[in-house]
PDB file of C-alpha atoms and ligand atoms in Angstrom:
ATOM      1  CA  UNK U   1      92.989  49.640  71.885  1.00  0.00           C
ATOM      2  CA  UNK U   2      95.803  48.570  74.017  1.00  0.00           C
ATOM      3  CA  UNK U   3      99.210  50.142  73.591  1.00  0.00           C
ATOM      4  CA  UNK U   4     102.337  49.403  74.795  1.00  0.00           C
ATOM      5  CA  UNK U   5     103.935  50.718  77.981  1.00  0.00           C
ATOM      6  CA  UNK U   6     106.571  52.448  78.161  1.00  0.00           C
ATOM      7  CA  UNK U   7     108.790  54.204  81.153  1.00  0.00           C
ATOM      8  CA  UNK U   8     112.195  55.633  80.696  1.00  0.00           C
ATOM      9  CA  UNK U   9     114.146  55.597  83.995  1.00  0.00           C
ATOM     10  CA  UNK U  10     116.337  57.549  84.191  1.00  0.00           C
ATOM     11  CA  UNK U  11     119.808  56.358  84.568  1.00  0.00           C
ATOM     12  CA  UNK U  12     118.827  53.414  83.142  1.00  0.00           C
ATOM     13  CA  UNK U  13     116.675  53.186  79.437  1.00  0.00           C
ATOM     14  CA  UNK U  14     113.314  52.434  78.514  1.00  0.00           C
ATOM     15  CA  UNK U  15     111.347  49.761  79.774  1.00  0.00           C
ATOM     16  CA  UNK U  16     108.202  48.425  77.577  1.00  0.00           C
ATOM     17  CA  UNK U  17     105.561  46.201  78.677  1.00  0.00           C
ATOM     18  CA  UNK U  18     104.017  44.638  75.480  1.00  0.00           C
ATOM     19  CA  UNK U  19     100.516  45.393  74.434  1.00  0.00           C
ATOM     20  CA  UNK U  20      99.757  41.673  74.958  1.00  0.00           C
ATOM     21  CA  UNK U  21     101.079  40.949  78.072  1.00  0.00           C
ATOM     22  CA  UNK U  22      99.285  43.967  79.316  1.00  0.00           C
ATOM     23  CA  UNK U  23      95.974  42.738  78.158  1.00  0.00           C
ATOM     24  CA  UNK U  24      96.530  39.502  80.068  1.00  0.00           C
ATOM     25  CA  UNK U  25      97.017  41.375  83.175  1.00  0.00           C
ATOM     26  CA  UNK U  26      94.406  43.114  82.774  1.00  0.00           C
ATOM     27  CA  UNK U  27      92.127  39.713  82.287  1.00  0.00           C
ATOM     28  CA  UNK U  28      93.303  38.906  86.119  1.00  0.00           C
ATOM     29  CA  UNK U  29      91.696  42.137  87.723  1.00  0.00           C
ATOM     30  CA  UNK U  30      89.857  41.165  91.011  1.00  0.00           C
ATOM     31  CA  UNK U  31      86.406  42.734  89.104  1.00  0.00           C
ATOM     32  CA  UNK U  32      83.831  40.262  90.819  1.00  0.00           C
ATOM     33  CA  UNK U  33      82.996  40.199  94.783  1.00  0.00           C
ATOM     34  CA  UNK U  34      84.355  36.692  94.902  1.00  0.00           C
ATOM     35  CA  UNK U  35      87.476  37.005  92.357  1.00  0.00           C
ATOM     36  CA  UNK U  36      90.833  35.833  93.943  1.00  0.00           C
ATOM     37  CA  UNK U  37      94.221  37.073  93.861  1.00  0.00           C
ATOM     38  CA  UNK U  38      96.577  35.959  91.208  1.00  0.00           C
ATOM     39  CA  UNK U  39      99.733  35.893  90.995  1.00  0.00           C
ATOM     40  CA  UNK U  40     103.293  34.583  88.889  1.00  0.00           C
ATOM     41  CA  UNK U  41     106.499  35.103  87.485  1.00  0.00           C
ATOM     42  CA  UNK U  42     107.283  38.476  84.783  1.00  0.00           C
ATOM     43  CA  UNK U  43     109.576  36.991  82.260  1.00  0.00           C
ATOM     44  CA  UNK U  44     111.171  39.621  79.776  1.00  0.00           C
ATOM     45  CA  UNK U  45     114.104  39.841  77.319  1.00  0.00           C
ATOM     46  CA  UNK U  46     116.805  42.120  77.938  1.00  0.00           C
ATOM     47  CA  UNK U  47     117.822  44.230  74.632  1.00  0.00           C
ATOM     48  CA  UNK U  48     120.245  45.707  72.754  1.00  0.00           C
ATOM     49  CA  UNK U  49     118.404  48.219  70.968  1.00  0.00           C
ATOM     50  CA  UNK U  50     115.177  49.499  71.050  1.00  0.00           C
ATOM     51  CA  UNK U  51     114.772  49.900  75.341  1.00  0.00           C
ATOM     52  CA  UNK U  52     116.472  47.890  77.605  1.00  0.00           C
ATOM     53  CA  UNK U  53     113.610  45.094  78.480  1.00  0.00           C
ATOM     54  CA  UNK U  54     110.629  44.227  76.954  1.00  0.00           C
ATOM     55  CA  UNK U  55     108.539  42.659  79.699  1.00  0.00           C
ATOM     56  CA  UNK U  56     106.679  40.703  77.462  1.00  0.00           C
ATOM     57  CA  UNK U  57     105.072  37.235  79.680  1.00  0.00           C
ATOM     58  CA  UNK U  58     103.668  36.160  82.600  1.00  0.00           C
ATOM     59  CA  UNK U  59     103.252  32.581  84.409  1.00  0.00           C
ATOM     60  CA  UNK U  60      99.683  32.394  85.031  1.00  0.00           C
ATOM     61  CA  UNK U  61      98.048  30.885  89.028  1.00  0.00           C
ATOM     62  CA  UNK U  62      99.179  27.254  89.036  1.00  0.00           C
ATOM     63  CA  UNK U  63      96.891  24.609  91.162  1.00  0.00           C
ATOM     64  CA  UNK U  64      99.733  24.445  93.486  1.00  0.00           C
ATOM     65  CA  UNK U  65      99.179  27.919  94.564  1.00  0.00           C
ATOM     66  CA  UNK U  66      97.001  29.873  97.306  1.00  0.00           C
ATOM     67  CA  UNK U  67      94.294  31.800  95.919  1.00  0.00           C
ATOM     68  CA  UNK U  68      92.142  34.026  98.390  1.00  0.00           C
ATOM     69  CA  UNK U  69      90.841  37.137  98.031  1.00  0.00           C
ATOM     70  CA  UNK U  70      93.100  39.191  99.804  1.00  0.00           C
ATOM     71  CA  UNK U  71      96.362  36.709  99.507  1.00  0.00           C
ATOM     72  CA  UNK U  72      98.171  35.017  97.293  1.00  0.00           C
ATOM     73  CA  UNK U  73     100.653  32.332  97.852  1.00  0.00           C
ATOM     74  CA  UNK U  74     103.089  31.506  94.627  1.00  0.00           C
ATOM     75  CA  UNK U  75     104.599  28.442  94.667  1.00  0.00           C
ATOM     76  CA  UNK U  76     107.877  27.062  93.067  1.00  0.00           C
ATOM     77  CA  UNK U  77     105.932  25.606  90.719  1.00  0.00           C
ATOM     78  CA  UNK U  78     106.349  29.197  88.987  1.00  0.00           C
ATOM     79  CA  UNK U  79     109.761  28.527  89.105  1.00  0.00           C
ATOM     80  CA  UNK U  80     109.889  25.325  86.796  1.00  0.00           C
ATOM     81  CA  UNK U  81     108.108  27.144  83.934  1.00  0.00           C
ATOM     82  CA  UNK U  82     110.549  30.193  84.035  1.00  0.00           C
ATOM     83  CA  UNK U  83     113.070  27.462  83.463  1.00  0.00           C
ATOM     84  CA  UNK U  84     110.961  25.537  80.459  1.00  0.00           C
ATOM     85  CA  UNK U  85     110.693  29.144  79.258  1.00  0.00           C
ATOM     86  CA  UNK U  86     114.263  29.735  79.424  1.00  0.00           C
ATOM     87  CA  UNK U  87     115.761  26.766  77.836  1.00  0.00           C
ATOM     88  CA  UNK U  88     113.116  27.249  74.482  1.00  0.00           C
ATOM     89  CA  UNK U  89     113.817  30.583  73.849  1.00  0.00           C
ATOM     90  CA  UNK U  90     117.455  29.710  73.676  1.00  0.00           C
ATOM     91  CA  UNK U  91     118.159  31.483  76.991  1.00  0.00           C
ATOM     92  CA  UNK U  92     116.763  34.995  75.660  1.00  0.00           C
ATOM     93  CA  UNK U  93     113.425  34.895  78.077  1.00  0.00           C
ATOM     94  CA  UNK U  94     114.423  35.279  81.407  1.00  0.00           C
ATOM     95  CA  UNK U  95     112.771  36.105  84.866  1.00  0.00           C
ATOM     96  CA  UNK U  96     112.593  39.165  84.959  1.00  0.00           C
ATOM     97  CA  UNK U  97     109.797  40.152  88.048  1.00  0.00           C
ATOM     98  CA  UNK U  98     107.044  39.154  90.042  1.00  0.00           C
ATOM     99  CA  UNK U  99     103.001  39.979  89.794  1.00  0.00           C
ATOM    100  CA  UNK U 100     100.181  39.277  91.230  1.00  0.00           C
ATOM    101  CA  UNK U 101      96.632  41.569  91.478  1.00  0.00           C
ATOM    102  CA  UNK U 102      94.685  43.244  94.399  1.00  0.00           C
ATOM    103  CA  UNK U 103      91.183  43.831  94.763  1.00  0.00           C
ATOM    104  CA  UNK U 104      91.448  47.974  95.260  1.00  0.00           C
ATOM    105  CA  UNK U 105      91.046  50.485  91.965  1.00  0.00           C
ATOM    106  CA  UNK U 106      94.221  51.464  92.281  1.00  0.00           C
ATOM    107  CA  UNK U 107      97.004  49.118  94.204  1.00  0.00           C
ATOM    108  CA  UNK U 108      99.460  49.635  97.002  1.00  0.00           C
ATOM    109  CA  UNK U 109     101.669  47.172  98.068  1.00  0.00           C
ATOM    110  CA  UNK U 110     101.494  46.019 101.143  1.00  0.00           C
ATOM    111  CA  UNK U 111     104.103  44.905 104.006  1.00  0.00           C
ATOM    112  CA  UNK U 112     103.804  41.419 103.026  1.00  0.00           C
ATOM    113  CA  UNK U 113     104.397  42.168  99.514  1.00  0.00           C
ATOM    114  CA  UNK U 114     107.312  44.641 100.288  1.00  0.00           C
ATOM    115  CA  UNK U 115     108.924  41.501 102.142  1.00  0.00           C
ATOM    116  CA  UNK U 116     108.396  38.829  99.234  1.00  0.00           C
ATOM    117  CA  UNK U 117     109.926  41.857  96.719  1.00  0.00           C
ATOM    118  CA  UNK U 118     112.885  42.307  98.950  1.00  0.00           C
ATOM    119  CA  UNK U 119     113.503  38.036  99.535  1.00  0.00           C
ATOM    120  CA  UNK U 120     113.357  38.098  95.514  1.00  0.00           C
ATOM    121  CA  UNK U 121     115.808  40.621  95.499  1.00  0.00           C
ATOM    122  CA  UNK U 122     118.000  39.005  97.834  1.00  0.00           C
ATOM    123  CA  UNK U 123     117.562  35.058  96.745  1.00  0.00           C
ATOM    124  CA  UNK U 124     116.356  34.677  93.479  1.00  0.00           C
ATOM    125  CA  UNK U 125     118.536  34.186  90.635  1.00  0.00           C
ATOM    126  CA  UNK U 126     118.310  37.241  87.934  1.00  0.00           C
ATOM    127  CA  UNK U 127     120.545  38.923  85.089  1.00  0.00           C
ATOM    128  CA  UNK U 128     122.066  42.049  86.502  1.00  0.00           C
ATOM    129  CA  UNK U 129     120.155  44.263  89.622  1.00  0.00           C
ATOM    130  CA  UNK U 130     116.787  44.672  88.656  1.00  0.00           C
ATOM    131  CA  UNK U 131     114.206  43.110  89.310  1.00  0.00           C
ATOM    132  CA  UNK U 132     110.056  44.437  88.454  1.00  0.00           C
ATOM    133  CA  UNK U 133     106.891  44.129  90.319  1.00  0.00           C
ATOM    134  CA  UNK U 134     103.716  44.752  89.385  1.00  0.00           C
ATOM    135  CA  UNK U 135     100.440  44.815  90.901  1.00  0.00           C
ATOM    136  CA  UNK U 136      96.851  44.422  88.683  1.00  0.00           C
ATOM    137  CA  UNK U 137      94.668  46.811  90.430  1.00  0.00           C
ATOM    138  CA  UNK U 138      90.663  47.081  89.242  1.00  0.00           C
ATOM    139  CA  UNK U 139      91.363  50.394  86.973  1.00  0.00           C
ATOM    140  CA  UNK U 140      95.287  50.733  87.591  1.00  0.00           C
ATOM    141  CA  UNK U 141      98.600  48.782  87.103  1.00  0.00           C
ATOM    142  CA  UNK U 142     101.186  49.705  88.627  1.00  0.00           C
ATOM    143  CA  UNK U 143     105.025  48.986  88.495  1.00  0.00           C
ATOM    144  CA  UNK U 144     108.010  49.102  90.701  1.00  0.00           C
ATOM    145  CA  UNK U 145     111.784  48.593  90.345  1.00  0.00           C
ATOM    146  CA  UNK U 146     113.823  46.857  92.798  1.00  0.00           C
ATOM    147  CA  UNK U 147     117.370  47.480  92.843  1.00  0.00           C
ATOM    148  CA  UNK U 148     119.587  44.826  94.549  1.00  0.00           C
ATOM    149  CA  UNK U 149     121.917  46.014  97.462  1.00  0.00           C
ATOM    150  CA  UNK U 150     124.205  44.275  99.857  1.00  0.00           C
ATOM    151  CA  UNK U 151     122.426  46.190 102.520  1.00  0.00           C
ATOM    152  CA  UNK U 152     119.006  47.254 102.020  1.00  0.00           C
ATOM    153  CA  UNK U 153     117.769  46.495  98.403  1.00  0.00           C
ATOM    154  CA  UNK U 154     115.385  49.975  97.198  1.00  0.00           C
ATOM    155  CA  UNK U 155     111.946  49.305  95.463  1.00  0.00           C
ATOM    156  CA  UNK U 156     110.305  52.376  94.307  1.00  0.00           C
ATOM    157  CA  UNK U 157     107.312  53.062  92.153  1.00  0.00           C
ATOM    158  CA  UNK U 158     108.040  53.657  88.470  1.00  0.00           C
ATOM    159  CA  UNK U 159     104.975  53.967  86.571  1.00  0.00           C
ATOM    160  CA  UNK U 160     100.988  54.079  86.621  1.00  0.00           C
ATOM    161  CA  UNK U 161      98.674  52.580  83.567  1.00  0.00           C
ATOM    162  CA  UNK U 162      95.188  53.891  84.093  1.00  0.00           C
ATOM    163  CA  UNK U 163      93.586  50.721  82.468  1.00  0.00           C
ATOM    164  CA  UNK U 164      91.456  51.045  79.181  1.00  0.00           C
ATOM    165  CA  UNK U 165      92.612  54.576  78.816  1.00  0.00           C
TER     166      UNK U 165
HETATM  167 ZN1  LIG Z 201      99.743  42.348  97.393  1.00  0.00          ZN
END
């Protein structure tokens, strides 16, 4: 069975990834020769008590995307949803992150993805400086933290979830 996730950074709090929303990342792991990248939108809820997010949904691959098996192209159709999302939950679900999967056990982010991390950073719209990317390897997940900056925003790797451990 699934738990949840949990990292405490320091200097920060603790950051949980739901059991469920960990499950459904798992369901996108490249597995078969011919599986495609996915790829979408973390949404989360930042807290008062009890850690400081809970990462806790996803926006699944929309048609309007780019699915191949080594790229992934998300498109701002991602960006409606987070809205719709947004607006139901009374403004409490937010975006939070980005994700998408890779087909290697266990994934490293590559240029590419370093430069769509660091344009998130710099354009999207987010509460406070953080911002979380994960990457669905075939028997790993792992997360990074971006931290916004006027002159070079930093991303570094927070945590590891060996998956069905
Ligand atoms: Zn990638």
């Amino acid at each position: 069975m699934t738990e949840e996730w949990q990292m405490d950074i320091k200097g920060y709090g603790l950051i949980r990834v739901s059991k469920e929303l960990l499950t459904k990342l798992c369901d996108f792991r490249q597995l078969a020769k011919q599986s495609p990248e996915s790829g979408g939108v973390l949404i989360g809820k930042h807290l008062n008590s009890a850690g400081v997010l809970l990462i806790d949904q996803l926006t699944p691959p929309q048609k309007s995307d780019k699915q191949g098996r080594c790229e992934f192209y998300r498109s701002t159709e991602h960006n409606k949803l987070v809205n719709d999302i947004w607006k139901k939950s009374n403004k409490h679900s937010t975006y939070v992150g980005l994700w998408h999967s890779h087909p290697e056990p266990i994934p490293n982010y590559s240029l590419i993805d370093k430069q769509d991390w660091q344009n998130a950073l710099i354009q999207s719209k987010f509460e406070g400086d953080k911002l979380f990317f994960v990457i669905v390897g075939q028997t790993h997940i792992r997360i990074w933290m971006g931290v916004k900056s006027t002159l070079r925003s930093e991303i570094s790797i927070i945590g590891e979830y060996e998956i069905g451990k």
